[in-house]
Coordinates of C-alpha atoms in Angstrom, one line a residue:
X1 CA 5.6 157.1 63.2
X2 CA 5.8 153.7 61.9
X3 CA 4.2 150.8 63.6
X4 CA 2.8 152.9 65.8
X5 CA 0.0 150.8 66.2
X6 CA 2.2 148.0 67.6
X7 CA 4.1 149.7 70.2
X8 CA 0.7 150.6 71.7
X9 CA -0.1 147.6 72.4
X10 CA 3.5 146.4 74.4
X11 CA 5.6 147.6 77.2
X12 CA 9.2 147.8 76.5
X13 CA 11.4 145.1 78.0
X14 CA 13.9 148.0 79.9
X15 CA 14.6 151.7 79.3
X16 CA 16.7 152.1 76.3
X17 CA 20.0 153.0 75.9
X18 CA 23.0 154.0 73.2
X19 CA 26.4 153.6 73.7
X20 CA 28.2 154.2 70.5
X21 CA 31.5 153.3 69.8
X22 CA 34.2 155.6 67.8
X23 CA 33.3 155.9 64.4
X24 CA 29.9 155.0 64.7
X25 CA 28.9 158.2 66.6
X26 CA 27.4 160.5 64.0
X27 CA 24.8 157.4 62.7
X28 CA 24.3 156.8 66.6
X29 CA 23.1 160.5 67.0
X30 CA 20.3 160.5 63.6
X31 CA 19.3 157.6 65.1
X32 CA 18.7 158.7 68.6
X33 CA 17.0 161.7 67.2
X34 CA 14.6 159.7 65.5
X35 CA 14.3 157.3 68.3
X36 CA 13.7 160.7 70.7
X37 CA 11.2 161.6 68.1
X38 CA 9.0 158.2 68.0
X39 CA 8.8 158.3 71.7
X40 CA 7.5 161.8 71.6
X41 CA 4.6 160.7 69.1
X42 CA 3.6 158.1 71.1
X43 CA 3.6 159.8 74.7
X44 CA 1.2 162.6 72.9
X45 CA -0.7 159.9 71.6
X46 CA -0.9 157.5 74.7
X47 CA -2.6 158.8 78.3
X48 CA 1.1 160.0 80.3
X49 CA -0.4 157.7 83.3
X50 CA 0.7 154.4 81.1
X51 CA 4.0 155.6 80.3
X52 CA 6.9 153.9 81.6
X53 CA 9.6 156.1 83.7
X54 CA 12.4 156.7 81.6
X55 CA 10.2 155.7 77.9
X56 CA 10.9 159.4 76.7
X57 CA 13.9 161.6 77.3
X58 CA 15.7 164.0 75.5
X59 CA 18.7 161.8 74.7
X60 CA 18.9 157.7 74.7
X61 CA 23.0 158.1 73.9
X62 CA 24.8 156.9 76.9
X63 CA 28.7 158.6 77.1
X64 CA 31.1 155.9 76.7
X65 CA 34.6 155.9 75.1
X66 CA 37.6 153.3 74.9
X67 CA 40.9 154.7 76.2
X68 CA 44.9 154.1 75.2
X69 CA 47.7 153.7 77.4
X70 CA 51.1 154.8 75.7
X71 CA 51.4 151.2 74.7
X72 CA 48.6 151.0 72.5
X73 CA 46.9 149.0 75.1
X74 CA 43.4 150.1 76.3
X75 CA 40.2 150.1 78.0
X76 CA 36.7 150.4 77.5
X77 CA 34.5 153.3 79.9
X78 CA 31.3 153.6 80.0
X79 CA 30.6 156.9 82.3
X80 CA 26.7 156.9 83.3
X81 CA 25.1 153.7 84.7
X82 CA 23.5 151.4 82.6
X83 CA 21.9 149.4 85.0
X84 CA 18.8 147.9 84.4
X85 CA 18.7 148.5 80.9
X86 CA 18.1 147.3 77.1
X87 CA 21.6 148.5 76.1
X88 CA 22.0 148.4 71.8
X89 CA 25.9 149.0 71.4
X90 CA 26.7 150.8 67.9
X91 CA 30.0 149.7 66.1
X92 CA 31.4 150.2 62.7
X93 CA 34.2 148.2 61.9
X94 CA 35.4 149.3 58.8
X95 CA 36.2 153.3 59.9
X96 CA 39.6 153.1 59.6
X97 CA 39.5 157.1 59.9
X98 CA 40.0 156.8 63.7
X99 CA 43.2 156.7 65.2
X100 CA 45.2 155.9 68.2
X101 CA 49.1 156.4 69.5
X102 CA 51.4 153.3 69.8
X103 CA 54.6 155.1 71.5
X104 CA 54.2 157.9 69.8
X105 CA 53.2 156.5 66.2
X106 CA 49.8 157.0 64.9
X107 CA 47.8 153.7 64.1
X108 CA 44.7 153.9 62.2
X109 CA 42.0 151.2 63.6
X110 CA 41.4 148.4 61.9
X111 CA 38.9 145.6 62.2
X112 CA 40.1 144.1 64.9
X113 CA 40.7 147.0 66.7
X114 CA 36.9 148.0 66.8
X115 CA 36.2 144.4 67.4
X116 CA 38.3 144.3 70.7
X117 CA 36.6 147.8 71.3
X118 CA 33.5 146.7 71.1
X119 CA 34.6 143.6 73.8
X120 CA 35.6 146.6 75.8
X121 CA 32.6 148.0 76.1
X122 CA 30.3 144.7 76.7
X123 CA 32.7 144.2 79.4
X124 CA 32.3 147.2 81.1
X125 CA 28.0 146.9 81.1
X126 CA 27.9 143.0 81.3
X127 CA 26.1 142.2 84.9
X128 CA 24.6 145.4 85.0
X129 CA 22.5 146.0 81.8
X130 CA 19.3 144.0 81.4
X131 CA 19.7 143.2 78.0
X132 CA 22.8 143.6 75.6
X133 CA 22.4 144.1 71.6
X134 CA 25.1 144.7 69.3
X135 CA 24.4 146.7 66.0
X136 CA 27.1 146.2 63.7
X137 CA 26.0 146.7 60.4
X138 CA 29.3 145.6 58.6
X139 CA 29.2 142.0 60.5
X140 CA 32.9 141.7 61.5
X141 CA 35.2 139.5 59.2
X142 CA 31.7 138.8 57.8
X143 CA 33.6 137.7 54.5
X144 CA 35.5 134.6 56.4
X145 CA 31.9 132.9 56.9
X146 CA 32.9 129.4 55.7
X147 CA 36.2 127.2 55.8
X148 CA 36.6 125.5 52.9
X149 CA 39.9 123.9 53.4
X150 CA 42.8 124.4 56.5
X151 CA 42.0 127.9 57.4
X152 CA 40.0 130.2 59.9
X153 CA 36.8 130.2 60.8
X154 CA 36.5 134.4 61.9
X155 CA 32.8 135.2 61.8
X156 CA 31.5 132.6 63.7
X157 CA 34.7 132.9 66.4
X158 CA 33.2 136.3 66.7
X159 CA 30.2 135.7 67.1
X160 CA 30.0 132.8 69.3
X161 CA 32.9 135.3 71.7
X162 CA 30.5 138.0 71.6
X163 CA 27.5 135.6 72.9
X164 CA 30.1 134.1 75.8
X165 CA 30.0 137.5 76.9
X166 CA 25.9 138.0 77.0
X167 CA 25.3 139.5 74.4
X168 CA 21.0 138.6 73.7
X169 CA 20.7 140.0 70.2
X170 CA 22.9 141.0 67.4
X171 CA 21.5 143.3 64.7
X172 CA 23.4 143.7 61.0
X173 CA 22.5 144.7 57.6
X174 CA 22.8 142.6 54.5
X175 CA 25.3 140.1 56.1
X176 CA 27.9 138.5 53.5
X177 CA 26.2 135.4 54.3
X178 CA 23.1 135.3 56.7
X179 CA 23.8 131.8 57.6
X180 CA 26.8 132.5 60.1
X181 CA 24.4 132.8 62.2
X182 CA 24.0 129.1 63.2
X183 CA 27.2 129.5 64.8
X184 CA 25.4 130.7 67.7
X185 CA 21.8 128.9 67.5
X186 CA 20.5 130.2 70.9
X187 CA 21.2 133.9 70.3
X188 CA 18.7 136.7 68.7
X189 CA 20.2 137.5 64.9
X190 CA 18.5 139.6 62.8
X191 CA 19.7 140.6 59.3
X192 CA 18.2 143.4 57.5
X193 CA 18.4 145.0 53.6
X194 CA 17.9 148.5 52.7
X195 CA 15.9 148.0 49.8
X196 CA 13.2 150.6 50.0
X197 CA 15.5 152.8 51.0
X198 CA 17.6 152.2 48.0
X199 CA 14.4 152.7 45.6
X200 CA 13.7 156.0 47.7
X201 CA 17.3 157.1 46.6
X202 CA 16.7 156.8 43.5
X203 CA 13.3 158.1 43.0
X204 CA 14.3 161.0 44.5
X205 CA 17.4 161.6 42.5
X206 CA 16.4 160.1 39.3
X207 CA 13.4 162.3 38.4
X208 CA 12.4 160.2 34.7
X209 CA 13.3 156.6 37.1
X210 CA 10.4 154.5 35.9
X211 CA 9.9 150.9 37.9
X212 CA 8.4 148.8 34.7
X213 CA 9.6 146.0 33.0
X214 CA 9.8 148.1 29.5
X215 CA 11.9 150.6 31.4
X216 CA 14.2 148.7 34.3
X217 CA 16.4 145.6 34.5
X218 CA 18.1 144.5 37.4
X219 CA 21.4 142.5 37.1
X220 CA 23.6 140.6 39.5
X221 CA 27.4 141.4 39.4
X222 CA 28.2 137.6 40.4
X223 CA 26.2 134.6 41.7
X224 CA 26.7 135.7 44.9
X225 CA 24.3 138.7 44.9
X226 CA 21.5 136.5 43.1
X227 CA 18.8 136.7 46.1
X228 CA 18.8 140.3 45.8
X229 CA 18.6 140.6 42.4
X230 CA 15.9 137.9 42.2
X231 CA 13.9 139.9 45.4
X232 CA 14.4 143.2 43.5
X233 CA 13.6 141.8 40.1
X234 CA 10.1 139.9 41.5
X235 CA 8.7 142.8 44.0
X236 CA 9.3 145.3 41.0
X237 CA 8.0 142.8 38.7
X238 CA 11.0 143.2 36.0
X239 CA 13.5 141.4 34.0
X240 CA 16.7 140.6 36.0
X241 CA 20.4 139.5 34.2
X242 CA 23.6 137.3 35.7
X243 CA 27.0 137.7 35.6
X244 CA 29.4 135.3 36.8
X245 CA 33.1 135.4 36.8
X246 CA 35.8 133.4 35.9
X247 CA 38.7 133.3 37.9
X248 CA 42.7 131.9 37.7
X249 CA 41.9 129.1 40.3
X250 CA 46.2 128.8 39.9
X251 CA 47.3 132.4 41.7
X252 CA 45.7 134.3 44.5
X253 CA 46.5 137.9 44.5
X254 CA 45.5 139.9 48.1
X255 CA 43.4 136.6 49.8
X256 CA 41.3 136.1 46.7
X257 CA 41.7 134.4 43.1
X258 CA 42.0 137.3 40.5
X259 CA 39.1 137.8 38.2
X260 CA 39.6 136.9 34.4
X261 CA 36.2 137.8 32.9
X262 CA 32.7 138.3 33.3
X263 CA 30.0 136.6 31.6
X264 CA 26.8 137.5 31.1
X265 CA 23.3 135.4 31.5
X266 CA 20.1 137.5 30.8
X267 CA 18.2 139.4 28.1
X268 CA 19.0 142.5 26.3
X269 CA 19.4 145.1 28.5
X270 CA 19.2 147.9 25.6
X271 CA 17.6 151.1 25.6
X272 CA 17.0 150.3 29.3
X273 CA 17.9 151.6 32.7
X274 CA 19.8 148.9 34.8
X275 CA 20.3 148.5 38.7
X276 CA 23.2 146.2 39.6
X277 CA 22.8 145.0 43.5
X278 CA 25.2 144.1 45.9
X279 CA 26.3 144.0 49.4
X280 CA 29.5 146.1 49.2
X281 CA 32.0 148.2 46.9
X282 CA 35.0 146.8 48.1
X283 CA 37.7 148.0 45.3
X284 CA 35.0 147.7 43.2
X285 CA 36.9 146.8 40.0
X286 CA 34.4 144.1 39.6
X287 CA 31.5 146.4 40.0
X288 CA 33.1 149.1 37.3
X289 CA 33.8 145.9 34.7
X290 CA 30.1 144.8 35.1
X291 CA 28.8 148.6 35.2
X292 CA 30.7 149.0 31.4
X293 CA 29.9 146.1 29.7
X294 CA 26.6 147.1 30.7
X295 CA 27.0 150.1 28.8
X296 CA 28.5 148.3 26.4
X297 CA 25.0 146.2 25.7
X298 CA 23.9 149.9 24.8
X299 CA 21.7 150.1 28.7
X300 CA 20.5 153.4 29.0
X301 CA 21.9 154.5 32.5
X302 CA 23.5 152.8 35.0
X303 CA 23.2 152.4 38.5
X304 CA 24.9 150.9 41.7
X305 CA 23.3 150.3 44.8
X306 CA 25.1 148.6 47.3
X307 CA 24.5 148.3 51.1
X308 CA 28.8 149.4 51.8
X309 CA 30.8 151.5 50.1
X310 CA 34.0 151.0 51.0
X311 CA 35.9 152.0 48.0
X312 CA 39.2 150.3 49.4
X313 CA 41.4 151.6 46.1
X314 CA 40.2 155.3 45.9
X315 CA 37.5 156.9 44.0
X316 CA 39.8 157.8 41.1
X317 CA 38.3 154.7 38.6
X318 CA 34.7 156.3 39.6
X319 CA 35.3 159.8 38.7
X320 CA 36.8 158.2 35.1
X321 CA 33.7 155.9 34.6
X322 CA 31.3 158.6 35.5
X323 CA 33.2 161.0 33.5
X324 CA 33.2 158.5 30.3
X325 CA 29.6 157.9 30.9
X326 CA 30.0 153.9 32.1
X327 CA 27.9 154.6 35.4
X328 CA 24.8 157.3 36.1
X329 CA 24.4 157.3 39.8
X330 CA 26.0 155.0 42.9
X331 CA 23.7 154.3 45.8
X332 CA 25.2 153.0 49.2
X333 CA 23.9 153.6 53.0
X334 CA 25.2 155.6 55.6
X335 CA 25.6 152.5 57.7
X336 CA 29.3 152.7 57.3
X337 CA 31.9 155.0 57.6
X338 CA 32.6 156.7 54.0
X339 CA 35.1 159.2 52.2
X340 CA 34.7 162.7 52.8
X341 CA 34.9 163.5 49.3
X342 CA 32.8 160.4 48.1
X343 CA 29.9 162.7 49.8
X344 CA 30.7 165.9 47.0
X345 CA 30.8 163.3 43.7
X346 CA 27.9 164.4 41.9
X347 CA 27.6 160.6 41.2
X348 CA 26.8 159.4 44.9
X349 CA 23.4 159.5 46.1
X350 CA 23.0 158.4 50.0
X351 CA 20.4 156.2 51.6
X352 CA 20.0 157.1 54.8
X353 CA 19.2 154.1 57.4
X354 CA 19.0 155.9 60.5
X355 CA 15.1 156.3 60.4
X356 CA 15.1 152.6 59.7
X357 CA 17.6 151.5 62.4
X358 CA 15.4 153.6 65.0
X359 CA 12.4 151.7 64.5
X360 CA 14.2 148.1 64.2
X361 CA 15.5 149.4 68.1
X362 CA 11.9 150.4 68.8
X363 CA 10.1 147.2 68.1
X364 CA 13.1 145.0 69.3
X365 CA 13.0 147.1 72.5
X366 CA 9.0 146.5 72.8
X367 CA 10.2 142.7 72.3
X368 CA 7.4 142.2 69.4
X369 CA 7.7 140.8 66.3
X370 CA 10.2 142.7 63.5
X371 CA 8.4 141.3 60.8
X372 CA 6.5 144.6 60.7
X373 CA 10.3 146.3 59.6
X374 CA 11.5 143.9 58.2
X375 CA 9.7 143.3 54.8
X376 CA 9.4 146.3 53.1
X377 CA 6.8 144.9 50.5
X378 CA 3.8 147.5 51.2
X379 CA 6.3 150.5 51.2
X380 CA 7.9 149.8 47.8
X381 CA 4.5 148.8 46.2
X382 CA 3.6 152.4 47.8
X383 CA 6.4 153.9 46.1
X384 CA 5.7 151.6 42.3
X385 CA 2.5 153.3 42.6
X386 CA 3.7 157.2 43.1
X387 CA 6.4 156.6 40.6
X388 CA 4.8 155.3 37.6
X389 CA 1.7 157.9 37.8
X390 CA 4.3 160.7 38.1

């Protein structure tokens, strides 16, 4: 178990619960089986008279759910007590596979709808929990983190809500921007990046994957995803490349200014393999442009590792890039809700988070440091070392 070592040495702040929202159930149950698995390895390991009532059980998920009225209205339920505990609350906001009846229409949930959820639910524990933590990987309206002229100001509004409430601590992964959080200054905010579990991925589906600069580049898409790229290019101790994009600055096509090109900054990328980084696959028309002028620059393979993949037009300009050779292999988490049939593309390769998101719970619930989880820098130096004797 990791950090094992750590948790010996502290007393959890409460007993730990789950409550998991819709759509973020299945994650919630890997990670309460690792979490159930931890606690195990630690009560064999500790003497049973220093455990804590409560510290291992079968099951940490608590059974909660939100209900509709005919009117689309609803309310949050949370049916065993929660009293006295270090409640973590799950929520993905972007599975818009769950639905609900409006008289008699079917809505499918949006954004908003998980958000108000997920205000439900605090609701129903607040006063009675000892602590409140919201995990939301996908950090709600995460993408409106800045006003730049008369508009809204979402993220923040949502966060600074969500602390109103009592919320302590929230918990994301690869936030759009990380520093939304100074909208609520007092509060616990931790943002974490999946990229040793990326590199896992990829070892382990990539057989020949070498992790030297005469074999790997990394590139940016845009200069928005530069402090991955520079983390992944300077812990791997390779090359890394830039795009940036020009945009018509005169229209605005679906919130955003359409894309006219993208330029490249960076060495040759030939005869190499190349790892472009981002947070998220929305359409991902930017990603695919980047991916084939890549290919383009005559890089050996291809591949795409973002933390979401949301893949908001379809998976239809994947299959034809894959199938023309343009991209190898796309990497993104399980943190989010995805396609069914994304799963069965002999292009996708999962990283699965859930181990990691049990022991970020674990130490947070130990209230110690999460530095230990949080840098990933022995673990991928680990992994450089397996890879390139192999």
């Amino acid at each position: 178990m990791p950090n094992i070592e750590l948790l010996e040495k502290s007393l959890p702040v409460a007993p730990i619960r789950i409550a998991a929202l819709a759509g973020c159930q299945d994650l919630a149950r890997e990670v309460d089986k690792k979490l159930v698995k931890f606690r195990k390895e630690l009560v064999a390991k500790k003497q049973p008279s220093t455990i804590p009532q409560g510290y291992s059980e079968d099951s940490f998920l608590v059974e909660c759910e939100c209900v509709r009225f005919g009117t689309g209205e609803g309310k949050g339920y949370i049916k065993e007590s929660v009293r006295g505990t270090d409640l973590y609350i799950m929520v993905d906001v972007t599975n818009y596979s769950q639905t609900y009846s409006v008289c008699g229409h079917e809505n499918h949930m949006s954004p908003d709808n998980h958000y108000q959820d997920l205000k439900r639910i605090i609701s129903a524990a607040t006063g009675k929990a000892h602590r409140i933590n919201v995990i939301m990987p996908f950090l709600y309206e995460g993408r409106q983190h800045r006003r730049s002229k008369r508009e809204s100001l979402d993220c923040a509004l949502a966060l600074k809500e969500l602390s109103d409430m009592g919320v302590s601590n929230f918990i994301t992964f690869d936030a759009h921007d990380p520093r939304v959080q100074n909208s609520i200054p007092l509060n616990g905010f931790d943002n974490f990046f999946p990229t040793y579990q990326f590199l896992k991925a990829l070892v382990k589906s990539v057989p020949d994957f070498k992790m030297d600069n005469d074999h790997l580049m990394i590139i940016s898409p845009d200069e928005g995803a530069m402090s991955r790229a520079v983390y992944f290019s300077n812990i791997l101790g390779v090359d890394m490349g830039m795009f940036y994009k020009r945009r018509d600055y005169s229209t605005i096509v679906n919130g955003k200014n359409p894309i006219v090109a993208h330029e490249f900054l960076g060495d040759s990328v030939e005869g190499k393999d190349v790892v472009i980084i981002d947070d998220m696959i929305s359409s991902g028309e930017s990603m695919l442009d980047v991916a084939k002028q890549i290919k383009e620059r005559k890089a050996n393979r291809v591949f795409i590792c973002t933390t979401y993949g949301l893949f908001t037009d379809g998976l239809e300009k994947f299959d034809d890039y894959y199938n023309k050779g343009w991209l190898d292999k796309v990497i993104t988490t399980n943190l989010n809700y995805r396609l069914p049939e994304l799963l069965t593309k002999p292009y996708y390769v999962e990283a699965n988070m859930s181990k990691y998101l049990a022991s970020i719970m674990d130490i947070i619930n130990h209230d110690v440091s999460v530095e230990k989880v949080r840098s990933s820098n022995d673990k991928i130096y680990e992994l450089m070392k397996k890879v390139n004797k192999r």
